[in-house]
PDB file of C-alpha atoms in Angstrom:
ATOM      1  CA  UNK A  11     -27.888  25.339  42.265  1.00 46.00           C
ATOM      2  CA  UNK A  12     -30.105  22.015  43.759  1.00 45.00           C
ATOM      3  CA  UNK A  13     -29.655  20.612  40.404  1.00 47.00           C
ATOM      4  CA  UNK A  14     -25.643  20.736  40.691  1.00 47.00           C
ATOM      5  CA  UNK A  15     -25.958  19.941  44.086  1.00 46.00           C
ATOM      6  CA  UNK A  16     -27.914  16.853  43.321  1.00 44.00           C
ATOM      7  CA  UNK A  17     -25.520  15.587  40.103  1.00 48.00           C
ATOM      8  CA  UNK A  18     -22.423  16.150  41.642  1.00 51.00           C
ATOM      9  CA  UNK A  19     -23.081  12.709  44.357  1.00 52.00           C
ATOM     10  CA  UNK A  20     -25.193  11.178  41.883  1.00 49.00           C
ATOM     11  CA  UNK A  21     -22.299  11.519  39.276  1.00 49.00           C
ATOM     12  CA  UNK A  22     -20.035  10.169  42.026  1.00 50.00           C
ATOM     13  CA  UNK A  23     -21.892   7.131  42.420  1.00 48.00           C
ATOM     14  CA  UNK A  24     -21.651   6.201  39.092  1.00 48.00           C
ATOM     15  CA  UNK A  25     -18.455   6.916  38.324  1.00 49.00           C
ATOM     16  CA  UNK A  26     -17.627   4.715  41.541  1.00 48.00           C
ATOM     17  CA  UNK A  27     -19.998   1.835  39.870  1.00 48.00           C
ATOM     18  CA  UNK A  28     -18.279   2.173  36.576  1.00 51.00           C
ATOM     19  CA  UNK A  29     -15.274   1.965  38.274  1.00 54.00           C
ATOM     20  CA  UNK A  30     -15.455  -1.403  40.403  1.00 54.00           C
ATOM     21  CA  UNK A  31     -17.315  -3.108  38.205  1.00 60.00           C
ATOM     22  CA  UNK A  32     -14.686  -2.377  34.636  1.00 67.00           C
ATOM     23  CA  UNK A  33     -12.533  -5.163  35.990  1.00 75.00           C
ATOM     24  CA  UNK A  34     -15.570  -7.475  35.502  1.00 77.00           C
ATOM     25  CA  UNK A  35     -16.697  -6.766  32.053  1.00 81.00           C
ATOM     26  CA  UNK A  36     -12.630  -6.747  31.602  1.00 79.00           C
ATOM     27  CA  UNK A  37     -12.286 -10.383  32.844  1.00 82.00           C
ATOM     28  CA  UNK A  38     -13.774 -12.734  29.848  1.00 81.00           C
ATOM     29  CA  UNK A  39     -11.763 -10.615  27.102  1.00 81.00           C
ATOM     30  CA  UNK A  40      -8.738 -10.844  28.548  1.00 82.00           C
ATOM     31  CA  UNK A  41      -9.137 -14.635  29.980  1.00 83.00           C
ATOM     32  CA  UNK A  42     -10.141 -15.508  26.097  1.00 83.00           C
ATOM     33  CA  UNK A  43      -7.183 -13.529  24.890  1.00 82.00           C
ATOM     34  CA  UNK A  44      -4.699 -15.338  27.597  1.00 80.00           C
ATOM     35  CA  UNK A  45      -6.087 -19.232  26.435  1.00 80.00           C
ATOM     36  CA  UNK A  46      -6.360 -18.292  23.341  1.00 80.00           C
ATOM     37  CA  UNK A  47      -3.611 -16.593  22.260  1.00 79.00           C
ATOM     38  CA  UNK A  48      -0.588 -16.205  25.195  1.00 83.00           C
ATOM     39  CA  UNK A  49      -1.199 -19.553  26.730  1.00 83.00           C
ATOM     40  CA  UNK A  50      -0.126 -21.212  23.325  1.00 84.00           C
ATOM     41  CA  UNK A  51       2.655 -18.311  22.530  1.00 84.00           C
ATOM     42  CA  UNK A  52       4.221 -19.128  26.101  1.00 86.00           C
ATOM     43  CA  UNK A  53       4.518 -22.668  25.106  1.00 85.00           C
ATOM     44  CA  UNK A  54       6.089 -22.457  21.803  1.00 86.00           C
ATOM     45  CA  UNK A  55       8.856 -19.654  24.005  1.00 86.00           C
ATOM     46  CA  UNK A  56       9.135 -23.064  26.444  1.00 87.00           C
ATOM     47  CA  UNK A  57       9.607 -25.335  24.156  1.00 86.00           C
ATOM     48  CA  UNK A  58      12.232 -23.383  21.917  1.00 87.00           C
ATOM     49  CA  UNK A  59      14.347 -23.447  25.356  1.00 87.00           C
ATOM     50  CA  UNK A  60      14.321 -27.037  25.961  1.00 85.00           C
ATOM     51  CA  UNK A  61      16.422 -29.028  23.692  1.00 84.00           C
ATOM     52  CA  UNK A  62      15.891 -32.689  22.961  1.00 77.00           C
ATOM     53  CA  UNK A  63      18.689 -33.398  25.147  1.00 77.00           C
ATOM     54  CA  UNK A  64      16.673 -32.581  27.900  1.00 76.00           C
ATOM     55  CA  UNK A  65      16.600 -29.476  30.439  1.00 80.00           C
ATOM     56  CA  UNK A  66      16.541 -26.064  29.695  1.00 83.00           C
ATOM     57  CA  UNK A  67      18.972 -23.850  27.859  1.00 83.00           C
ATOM     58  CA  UNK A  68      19.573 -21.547  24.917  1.00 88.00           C
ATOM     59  CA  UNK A  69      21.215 -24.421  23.000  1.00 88.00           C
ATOM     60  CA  UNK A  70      18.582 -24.514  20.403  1.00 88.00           C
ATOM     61  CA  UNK A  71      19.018 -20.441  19.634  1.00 90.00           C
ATOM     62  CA  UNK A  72      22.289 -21.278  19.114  1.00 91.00           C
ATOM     63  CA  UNK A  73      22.187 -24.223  17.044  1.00 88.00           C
ATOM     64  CA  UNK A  74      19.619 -22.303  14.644  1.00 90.00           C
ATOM     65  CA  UNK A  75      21.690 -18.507  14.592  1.00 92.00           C
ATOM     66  CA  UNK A  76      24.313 -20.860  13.131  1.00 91.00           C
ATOM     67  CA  UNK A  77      23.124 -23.099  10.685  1.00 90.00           C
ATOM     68  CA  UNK A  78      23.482 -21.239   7.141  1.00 91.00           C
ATOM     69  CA  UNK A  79      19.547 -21.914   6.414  1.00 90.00           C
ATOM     70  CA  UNK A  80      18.382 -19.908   9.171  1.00 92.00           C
ATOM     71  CA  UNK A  81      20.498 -17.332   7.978  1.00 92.00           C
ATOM     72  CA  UNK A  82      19.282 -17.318   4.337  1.00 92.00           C
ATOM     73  CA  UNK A  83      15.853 -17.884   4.995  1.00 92.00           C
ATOM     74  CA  UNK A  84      16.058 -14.619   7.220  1.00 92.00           C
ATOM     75  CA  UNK A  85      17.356 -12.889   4.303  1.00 92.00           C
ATOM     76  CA  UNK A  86      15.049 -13.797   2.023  1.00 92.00           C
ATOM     77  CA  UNK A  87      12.339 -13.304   4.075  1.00 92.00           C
ATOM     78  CA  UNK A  88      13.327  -9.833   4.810  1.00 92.00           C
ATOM     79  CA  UNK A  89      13.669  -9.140   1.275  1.00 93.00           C
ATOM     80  CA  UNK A  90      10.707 -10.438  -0.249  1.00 93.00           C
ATOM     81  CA  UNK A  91       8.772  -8.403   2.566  1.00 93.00           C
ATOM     82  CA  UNK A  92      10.623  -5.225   1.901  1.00 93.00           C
ATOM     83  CA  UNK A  93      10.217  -5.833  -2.211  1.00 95.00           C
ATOM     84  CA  UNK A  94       6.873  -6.676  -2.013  1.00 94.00           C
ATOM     85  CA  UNK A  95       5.736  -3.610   0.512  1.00 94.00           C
ATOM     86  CA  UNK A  96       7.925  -0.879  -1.868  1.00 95.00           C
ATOM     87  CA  UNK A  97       5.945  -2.732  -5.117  1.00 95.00           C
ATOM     88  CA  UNK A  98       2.782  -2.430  -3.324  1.00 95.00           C
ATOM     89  CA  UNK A  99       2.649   1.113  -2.073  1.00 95.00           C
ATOM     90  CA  UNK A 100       4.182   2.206  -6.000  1.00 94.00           C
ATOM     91  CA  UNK A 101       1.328   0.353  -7.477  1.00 94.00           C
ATOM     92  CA  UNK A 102      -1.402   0.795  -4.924  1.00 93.00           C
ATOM     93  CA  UNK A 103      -0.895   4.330  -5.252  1.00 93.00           C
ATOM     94  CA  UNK A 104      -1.143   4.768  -8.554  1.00 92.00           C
ATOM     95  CA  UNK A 105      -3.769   2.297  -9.198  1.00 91.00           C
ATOM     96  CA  UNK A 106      -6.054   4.505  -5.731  1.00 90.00           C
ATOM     97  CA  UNK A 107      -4.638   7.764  -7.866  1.00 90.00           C
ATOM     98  CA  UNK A 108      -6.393   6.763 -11.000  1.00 88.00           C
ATOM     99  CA  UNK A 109      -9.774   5.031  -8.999  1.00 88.00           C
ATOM    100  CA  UNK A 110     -10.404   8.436  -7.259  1.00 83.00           C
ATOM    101  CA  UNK A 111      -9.424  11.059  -8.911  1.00 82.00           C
ATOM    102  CA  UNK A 112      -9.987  10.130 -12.748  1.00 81.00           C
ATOM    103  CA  UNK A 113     -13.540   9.777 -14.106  1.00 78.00           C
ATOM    104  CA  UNK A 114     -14.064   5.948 -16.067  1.00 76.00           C
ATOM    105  CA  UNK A 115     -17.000   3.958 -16.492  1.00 79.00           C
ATOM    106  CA  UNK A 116     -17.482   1.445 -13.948  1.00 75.00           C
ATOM    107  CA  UNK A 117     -15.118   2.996 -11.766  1.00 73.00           C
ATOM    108  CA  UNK A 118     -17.220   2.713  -7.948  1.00 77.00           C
ATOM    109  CA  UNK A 119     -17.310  -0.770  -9.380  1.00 81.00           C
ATOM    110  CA  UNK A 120     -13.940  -1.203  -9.029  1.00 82.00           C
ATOM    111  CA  UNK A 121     -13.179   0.273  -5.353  1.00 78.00           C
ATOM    112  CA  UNK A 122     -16.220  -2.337  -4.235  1.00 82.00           C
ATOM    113  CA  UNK A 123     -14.249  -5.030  -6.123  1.00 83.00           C
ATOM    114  CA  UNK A 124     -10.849  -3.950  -3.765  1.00 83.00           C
ATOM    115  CA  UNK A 125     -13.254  -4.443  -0.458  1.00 79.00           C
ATOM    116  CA  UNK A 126     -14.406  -8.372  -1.863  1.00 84.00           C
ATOM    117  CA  UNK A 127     -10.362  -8.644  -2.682  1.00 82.00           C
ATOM    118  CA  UNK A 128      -9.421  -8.689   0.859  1.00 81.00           C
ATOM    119  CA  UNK A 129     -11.677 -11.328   1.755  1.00 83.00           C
ATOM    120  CA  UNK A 130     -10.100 -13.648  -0.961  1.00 85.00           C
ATOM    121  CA  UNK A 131      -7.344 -16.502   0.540  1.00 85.00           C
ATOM    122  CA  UNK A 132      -3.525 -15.880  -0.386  1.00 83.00           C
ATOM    123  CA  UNK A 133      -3.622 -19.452  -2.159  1.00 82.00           C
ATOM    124  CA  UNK A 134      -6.192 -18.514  -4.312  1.00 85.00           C
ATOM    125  CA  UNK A 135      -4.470 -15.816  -6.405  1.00 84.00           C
ATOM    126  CA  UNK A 136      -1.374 -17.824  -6.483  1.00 83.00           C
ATOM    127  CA  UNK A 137      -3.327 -20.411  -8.116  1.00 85.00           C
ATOM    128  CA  UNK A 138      -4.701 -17.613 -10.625  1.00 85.00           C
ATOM    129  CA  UNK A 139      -0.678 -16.778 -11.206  1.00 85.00           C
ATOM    130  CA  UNK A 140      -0.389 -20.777 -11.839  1.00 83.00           C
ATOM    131  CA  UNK A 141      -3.196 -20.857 -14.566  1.00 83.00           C
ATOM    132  CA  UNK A 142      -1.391 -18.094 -16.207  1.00 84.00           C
ATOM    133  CA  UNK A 143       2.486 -18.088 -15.947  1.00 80.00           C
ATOM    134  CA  UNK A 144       3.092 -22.016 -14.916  1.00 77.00           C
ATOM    135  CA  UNK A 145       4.779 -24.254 -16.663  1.00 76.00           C
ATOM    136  CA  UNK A 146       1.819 -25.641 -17.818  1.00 74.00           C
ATOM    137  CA  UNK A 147      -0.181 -22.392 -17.861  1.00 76.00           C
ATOM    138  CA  UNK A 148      -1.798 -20.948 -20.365  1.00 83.00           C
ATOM    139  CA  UNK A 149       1.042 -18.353 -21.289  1.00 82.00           C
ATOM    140  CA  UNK A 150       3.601 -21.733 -21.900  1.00 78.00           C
ATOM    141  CA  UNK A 151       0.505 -23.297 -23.722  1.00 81.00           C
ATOM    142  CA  UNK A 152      -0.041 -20.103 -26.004  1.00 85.00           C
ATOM    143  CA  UNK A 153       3.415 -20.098 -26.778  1.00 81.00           C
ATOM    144  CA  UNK A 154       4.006 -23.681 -27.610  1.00 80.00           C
ATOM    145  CA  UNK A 155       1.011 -23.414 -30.102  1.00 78.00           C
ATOM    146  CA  UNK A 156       2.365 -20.455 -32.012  1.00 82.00           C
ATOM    147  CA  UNK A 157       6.248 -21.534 -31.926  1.00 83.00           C
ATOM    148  CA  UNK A 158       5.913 -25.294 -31.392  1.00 77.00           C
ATOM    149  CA  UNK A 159       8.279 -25.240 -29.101  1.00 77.00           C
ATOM    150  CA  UNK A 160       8.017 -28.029 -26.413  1.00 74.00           C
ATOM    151  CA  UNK A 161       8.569 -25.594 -22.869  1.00 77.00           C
ATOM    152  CA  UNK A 162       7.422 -21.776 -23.134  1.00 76.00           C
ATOM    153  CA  UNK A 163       9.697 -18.816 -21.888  1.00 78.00           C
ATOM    154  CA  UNK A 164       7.478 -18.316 -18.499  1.00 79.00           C
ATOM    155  CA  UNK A 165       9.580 -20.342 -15.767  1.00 79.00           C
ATOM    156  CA  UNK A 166       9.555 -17.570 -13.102  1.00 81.00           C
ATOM    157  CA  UNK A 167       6.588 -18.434 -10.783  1.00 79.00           C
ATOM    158  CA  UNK A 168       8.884 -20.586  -8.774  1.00 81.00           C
ATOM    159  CA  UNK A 169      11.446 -18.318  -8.066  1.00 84.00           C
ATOM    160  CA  UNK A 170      11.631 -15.679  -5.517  1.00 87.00           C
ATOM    161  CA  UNK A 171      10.542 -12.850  -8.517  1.00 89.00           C
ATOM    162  CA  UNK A 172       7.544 -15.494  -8.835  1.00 88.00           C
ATOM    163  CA  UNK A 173       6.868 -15.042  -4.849  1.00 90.00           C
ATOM    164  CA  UNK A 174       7.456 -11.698  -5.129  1.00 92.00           C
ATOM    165  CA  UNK A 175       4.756 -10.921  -8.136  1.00 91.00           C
ATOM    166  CA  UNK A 176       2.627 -12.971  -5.960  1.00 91.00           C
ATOM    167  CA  UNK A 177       2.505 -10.862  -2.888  1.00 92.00           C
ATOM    168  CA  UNK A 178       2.997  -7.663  -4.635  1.00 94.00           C
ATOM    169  CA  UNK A 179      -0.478  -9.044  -6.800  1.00 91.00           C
ATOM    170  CA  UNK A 180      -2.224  -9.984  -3.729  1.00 92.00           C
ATOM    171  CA  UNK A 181      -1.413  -7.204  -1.139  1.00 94.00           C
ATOM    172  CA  UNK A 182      -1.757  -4.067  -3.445  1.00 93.00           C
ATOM    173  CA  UNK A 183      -5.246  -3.925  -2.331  1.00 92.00           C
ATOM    174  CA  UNK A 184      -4.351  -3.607   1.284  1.00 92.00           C
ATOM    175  CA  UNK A 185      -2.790  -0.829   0.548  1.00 92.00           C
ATOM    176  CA  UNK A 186      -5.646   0.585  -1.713  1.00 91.00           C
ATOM    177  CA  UNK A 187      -8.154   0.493   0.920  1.00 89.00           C
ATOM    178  CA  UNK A 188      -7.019   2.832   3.492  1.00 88.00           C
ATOM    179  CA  UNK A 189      -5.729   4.824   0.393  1.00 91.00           C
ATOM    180  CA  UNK A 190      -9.323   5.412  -1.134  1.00 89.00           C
ATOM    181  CA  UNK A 191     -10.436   6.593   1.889  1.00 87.00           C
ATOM    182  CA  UNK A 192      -8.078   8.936   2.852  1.00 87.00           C
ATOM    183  CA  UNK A 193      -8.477  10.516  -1.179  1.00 86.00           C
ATOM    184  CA  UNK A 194     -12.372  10.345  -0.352  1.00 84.00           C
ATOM    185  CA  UNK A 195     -11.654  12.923   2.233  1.00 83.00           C
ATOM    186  CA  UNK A 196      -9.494  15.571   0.268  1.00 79.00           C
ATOM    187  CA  UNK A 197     -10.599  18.555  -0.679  1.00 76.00           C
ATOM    188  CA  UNK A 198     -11.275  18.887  -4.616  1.00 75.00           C
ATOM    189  CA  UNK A 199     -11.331  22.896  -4.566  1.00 76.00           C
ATOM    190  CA  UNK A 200      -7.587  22.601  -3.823  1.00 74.00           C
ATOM    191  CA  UNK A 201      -7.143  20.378  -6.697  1.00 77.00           C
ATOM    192  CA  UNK A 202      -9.378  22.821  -8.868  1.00 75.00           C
ATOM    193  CA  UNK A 203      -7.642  25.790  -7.244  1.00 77.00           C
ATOM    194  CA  UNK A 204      -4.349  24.711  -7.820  1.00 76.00           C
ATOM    195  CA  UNK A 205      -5.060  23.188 -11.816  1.00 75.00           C
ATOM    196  CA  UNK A 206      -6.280  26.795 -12.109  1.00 77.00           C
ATOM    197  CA  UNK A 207      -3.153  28.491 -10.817  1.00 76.00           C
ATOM    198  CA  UNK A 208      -1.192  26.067 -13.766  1.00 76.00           C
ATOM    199  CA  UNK A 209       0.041  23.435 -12.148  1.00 75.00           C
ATOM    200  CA  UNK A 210       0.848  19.922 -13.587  1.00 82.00           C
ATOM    201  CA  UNK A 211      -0.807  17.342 -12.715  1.00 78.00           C
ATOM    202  CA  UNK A 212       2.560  15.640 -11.617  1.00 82.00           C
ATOM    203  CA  UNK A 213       2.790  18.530  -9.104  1.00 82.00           C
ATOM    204  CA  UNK A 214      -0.483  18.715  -8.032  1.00 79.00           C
ATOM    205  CA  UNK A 215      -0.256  15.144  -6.955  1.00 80.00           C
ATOM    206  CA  UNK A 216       2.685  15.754  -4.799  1.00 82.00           C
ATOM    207  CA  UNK A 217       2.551  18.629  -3.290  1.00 80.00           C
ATOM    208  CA  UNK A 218      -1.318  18.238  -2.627  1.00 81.00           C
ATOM    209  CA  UNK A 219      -2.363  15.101  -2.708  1.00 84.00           C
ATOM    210  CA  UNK A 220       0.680  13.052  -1.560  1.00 84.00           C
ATOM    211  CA  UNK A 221       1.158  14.692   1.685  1.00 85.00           C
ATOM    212  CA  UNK A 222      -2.757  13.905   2.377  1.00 83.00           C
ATOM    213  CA  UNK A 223      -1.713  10.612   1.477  1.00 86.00           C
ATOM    214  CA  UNK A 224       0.993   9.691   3.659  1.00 87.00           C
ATOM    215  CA  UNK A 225      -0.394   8.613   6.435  1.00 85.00           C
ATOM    216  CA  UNK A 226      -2.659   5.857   4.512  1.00 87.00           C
ATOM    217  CA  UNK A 227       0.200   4.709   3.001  1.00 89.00           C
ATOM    218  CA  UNK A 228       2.165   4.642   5.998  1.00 87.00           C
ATOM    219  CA  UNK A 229      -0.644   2.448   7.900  1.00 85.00           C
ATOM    220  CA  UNK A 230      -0.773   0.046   4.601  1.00 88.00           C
ATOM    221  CA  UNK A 231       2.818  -0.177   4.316  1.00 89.00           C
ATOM    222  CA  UNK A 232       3.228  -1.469   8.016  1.00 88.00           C
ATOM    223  CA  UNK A 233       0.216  -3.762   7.353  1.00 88.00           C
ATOM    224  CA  UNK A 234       1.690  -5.577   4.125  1.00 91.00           C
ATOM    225  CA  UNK A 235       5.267  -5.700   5.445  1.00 91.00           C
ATOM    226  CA  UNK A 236       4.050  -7.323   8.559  1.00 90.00           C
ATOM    227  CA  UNK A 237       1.846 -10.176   6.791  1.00 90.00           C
ATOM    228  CA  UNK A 238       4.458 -10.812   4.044  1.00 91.00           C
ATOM    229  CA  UNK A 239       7.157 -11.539   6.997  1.00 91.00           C
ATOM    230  CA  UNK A 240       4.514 -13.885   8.095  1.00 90.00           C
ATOM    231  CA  UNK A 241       3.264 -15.354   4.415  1.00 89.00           C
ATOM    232  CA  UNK A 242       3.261 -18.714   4.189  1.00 88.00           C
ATOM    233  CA  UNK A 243       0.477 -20.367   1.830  1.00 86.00           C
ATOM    234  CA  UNK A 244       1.694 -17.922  -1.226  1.00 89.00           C
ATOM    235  CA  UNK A 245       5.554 -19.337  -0.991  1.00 88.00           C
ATOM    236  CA  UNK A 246       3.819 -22.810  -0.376  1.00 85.00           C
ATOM    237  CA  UNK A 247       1.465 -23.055  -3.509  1.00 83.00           C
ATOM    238  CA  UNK A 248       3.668 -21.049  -6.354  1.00 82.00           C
ATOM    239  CA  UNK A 249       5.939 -24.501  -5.664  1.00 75.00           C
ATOM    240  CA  UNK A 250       9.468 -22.386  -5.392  1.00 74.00           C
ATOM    241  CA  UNK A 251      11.179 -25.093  -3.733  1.00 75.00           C
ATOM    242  CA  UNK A 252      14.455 -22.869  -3.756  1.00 78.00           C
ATOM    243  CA  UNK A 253      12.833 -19.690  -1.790  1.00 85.00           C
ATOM    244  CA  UNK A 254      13.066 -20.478   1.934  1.00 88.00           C
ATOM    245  CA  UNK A 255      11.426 -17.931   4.531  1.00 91.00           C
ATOM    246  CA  UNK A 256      11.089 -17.878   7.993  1.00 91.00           C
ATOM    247  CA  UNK A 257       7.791 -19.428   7.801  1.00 91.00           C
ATOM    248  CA  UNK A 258       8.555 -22.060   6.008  1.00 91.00           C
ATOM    249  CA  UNK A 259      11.750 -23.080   8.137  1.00 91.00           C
ATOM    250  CA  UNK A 260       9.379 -23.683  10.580  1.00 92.00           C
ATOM    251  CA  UNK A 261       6.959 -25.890   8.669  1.00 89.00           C
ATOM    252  CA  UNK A 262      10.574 -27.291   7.385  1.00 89.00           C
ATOM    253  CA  UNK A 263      11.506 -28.241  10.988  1.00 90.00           C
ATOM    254  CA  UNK A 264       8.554 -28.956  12.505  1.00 88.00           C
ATOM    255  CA  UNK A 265       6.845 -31.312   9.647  1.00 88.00           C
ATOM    256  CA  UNK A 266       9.499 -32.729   8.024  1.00 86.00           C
ATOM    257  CA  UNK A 267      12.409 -32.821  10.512  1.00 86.00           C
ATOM    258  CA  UNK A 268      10.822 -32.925  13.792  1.00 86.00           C
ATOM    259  CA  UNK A 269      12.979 -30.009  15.458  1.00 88.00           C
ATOM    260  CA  UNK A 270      10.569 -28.926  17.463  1.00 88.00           C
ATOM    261  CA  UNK A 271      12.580 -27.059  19.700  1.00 90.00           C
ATOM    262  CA  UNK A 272      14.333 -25.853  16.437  1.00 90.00           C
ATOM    263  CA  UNK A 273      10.943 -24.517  14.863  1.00 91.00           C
ATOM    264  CA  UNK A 274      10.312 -22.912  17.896  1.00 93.00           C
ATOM    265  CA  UNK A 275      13.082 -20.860  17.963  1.00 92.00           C
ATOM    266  CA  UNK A 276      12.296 -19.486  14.179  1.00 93.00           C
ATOM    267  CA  UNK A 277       8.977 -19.291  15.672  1.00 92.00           C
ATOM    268  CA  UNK A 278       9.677 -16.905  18.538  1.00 93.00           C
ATOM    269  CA  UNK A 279      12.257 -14.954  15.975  1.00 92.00           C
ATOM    270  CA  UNK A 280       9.599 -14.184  13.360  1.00 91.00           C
ATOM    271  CA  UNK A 281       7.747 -12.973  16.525  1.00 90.00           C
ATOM    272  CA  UNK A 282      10.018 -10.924  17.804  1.00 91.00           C
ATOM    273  CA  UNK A 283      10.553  -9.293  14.032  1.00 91.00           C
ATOM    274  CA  UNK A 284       6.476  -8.679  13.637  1.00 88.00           C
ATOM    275  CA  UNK A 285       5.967  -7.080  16.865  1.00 88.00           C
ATOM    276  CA  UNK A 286       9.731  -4.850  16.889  1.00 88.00           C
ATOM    277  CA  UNK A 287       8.070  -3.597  13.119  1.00 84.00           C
ATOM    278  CA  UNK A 288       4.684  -2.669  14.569  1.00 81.00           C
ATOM    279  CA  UNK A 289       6.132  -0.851  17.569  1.00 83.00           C
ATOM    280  CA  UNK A 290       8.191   1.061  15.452  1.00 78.00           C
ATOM    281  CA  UNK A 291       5.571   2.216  13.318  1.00 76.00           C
ATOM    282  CA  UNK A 292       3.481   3.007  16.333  1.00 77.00           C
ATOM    283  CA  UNK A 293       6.330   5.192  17.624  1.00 75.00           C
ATOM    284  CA  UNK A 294       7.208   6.709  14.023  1.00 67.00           C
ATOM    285  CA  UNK A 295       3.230   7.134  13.619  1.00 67.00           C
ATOM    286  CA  UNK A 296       2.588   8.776  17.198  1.00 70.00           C
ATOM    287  CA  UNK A 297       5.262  11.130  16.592  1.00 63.00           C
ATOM    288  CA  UNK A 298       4.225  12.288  13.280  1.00 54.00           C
ATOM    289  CA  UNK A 299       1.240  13.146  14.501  1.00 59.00           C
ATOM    290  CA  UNK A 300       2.590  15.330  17.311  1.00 57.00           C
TER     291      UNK A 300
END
């Protein structure tokens, strides 16, 4: 009874301690996040209201919601994110399928491989795609020799399928990772149980597995859509001149035509499309798991 008598105050105290001093240990991380990060955001939203006319107004929204390029590079950036999520959660899952649940040599190999993938920059895979499949790669090259022919039959890379093979190659593993692990945590007696009962292994995976699975793939899927709304260097370095995003409008605006106010406005849009996505997987997510 002392004992209780003596925490309860004591408990108190430091509750009361933890609780005026949070707001100090809060300060720095949110005064580093407000420079950093909404300082700079506020001024690209102020500058995408002031025209180069002078004063402030939504002239500049309008002028961009109805030029046709804004319009088509929304389009296509929508879907090239949308093809390349769908191709990466087909392929990631079958490639996680085969990685976890069927024995090959050098298999742990290859799920250490997908963590050192992730660290690797966009450009450097489309460069990989350009050694193979460009028009001077060495597909074209290995044609040429055999045929003689003076061009080879690979011209895709700098289309939007070329983009698209890009970012479905370099943001399968995204998908992979949170894939592996959520495989690393079923149960193999109910794969053993159910392979015993005569199921297919077409059935096992979904009606066991694939349920286990969803919400990796869900939490991958939201990831890759979100960065391939936002990819830039991968459109950039396959050299499809023809495939205009949202990202590059800006660099199109900003670099080359200096609309500032202009880029700023595509700017704030792709904003506004990244963080309406997340939201809604956060509300989809939260009530999936109620």
């Amino acid at each position: 009874m002392a004992s209780a008598t003596l925490s309860t105050p004591i408990g108190k105290a430091a509750k009361s301690r933890t609780g005026k001093g949070g707001w100090v240990w809060a300060l720095p991380p949110v005064a580093a996040l407000a420079v950093v990060f909404l300082y700079p955001l506020f001024l690209v939203v102020q500058q995408s209201l002031r025209p180069d006319t002078g004063g402030t107004s939504l002239k500049p929204y309008a002028d961009v919601f109805a030029s046709s390029a804004f319009r088509e590079a929304l389009g296509t950036t929508v879907w090239l994110a949308v093809g390349s999520t769908v191709g990466c959660l087909v392929l990631g899952f079958v490639l996680a399928l085969v990685i976890a649940f069927v024995p090959f040599p050098a298999g742990k190999a290859v799920a250490r491989f997908i963590d050192v993938f992730l660290s690797f920059p966009s450009f450097l895979i489309t460069l990989a795609l350009l050694f193979v499949y460009g028009q001077v790669g060495m597909a074209n090259g290995l044609w040429a020799d055999v045929t003689g022919a003076s061009t080879g039959p690979f011209q895709f890379l700098t289309t939007p399928w070329g983009v698209l093979l890009a970012e479905i190659t370099y943001f399968t593993p995204f998908v992979m990772r949170p894939l592996l692990a959520a495989f690393s945590q079923v149960d193999t007696a109910q794969l053993e149980v159910a392979s015993s009962l005569g199921a297919r292994p077409a059935r096992i995976v979904r009606q066991v597995i694939l349920p286990e699975a969803l919400p990796a793939l869900a939490a991958g899927g939201s990831l890759v859509l979100v960065m391939c709304l936002n990819e830039f260097g991968i459109v950039l370095f396959t050299g499809a001149k023809g495939v205009a995003t949202l990202p590059m409008l800006v660099y199109s605006k900003a670099i080359l035509e200096s609309d500032y106010p202009g880029a700023c406005v595509v700017a704030v849009v792709n904003v506004l499309i990244s963080v309406g996505l997340y939201g809604l997987y956060r509300v989809v997510s939260s009530r999936a798991r109620t």
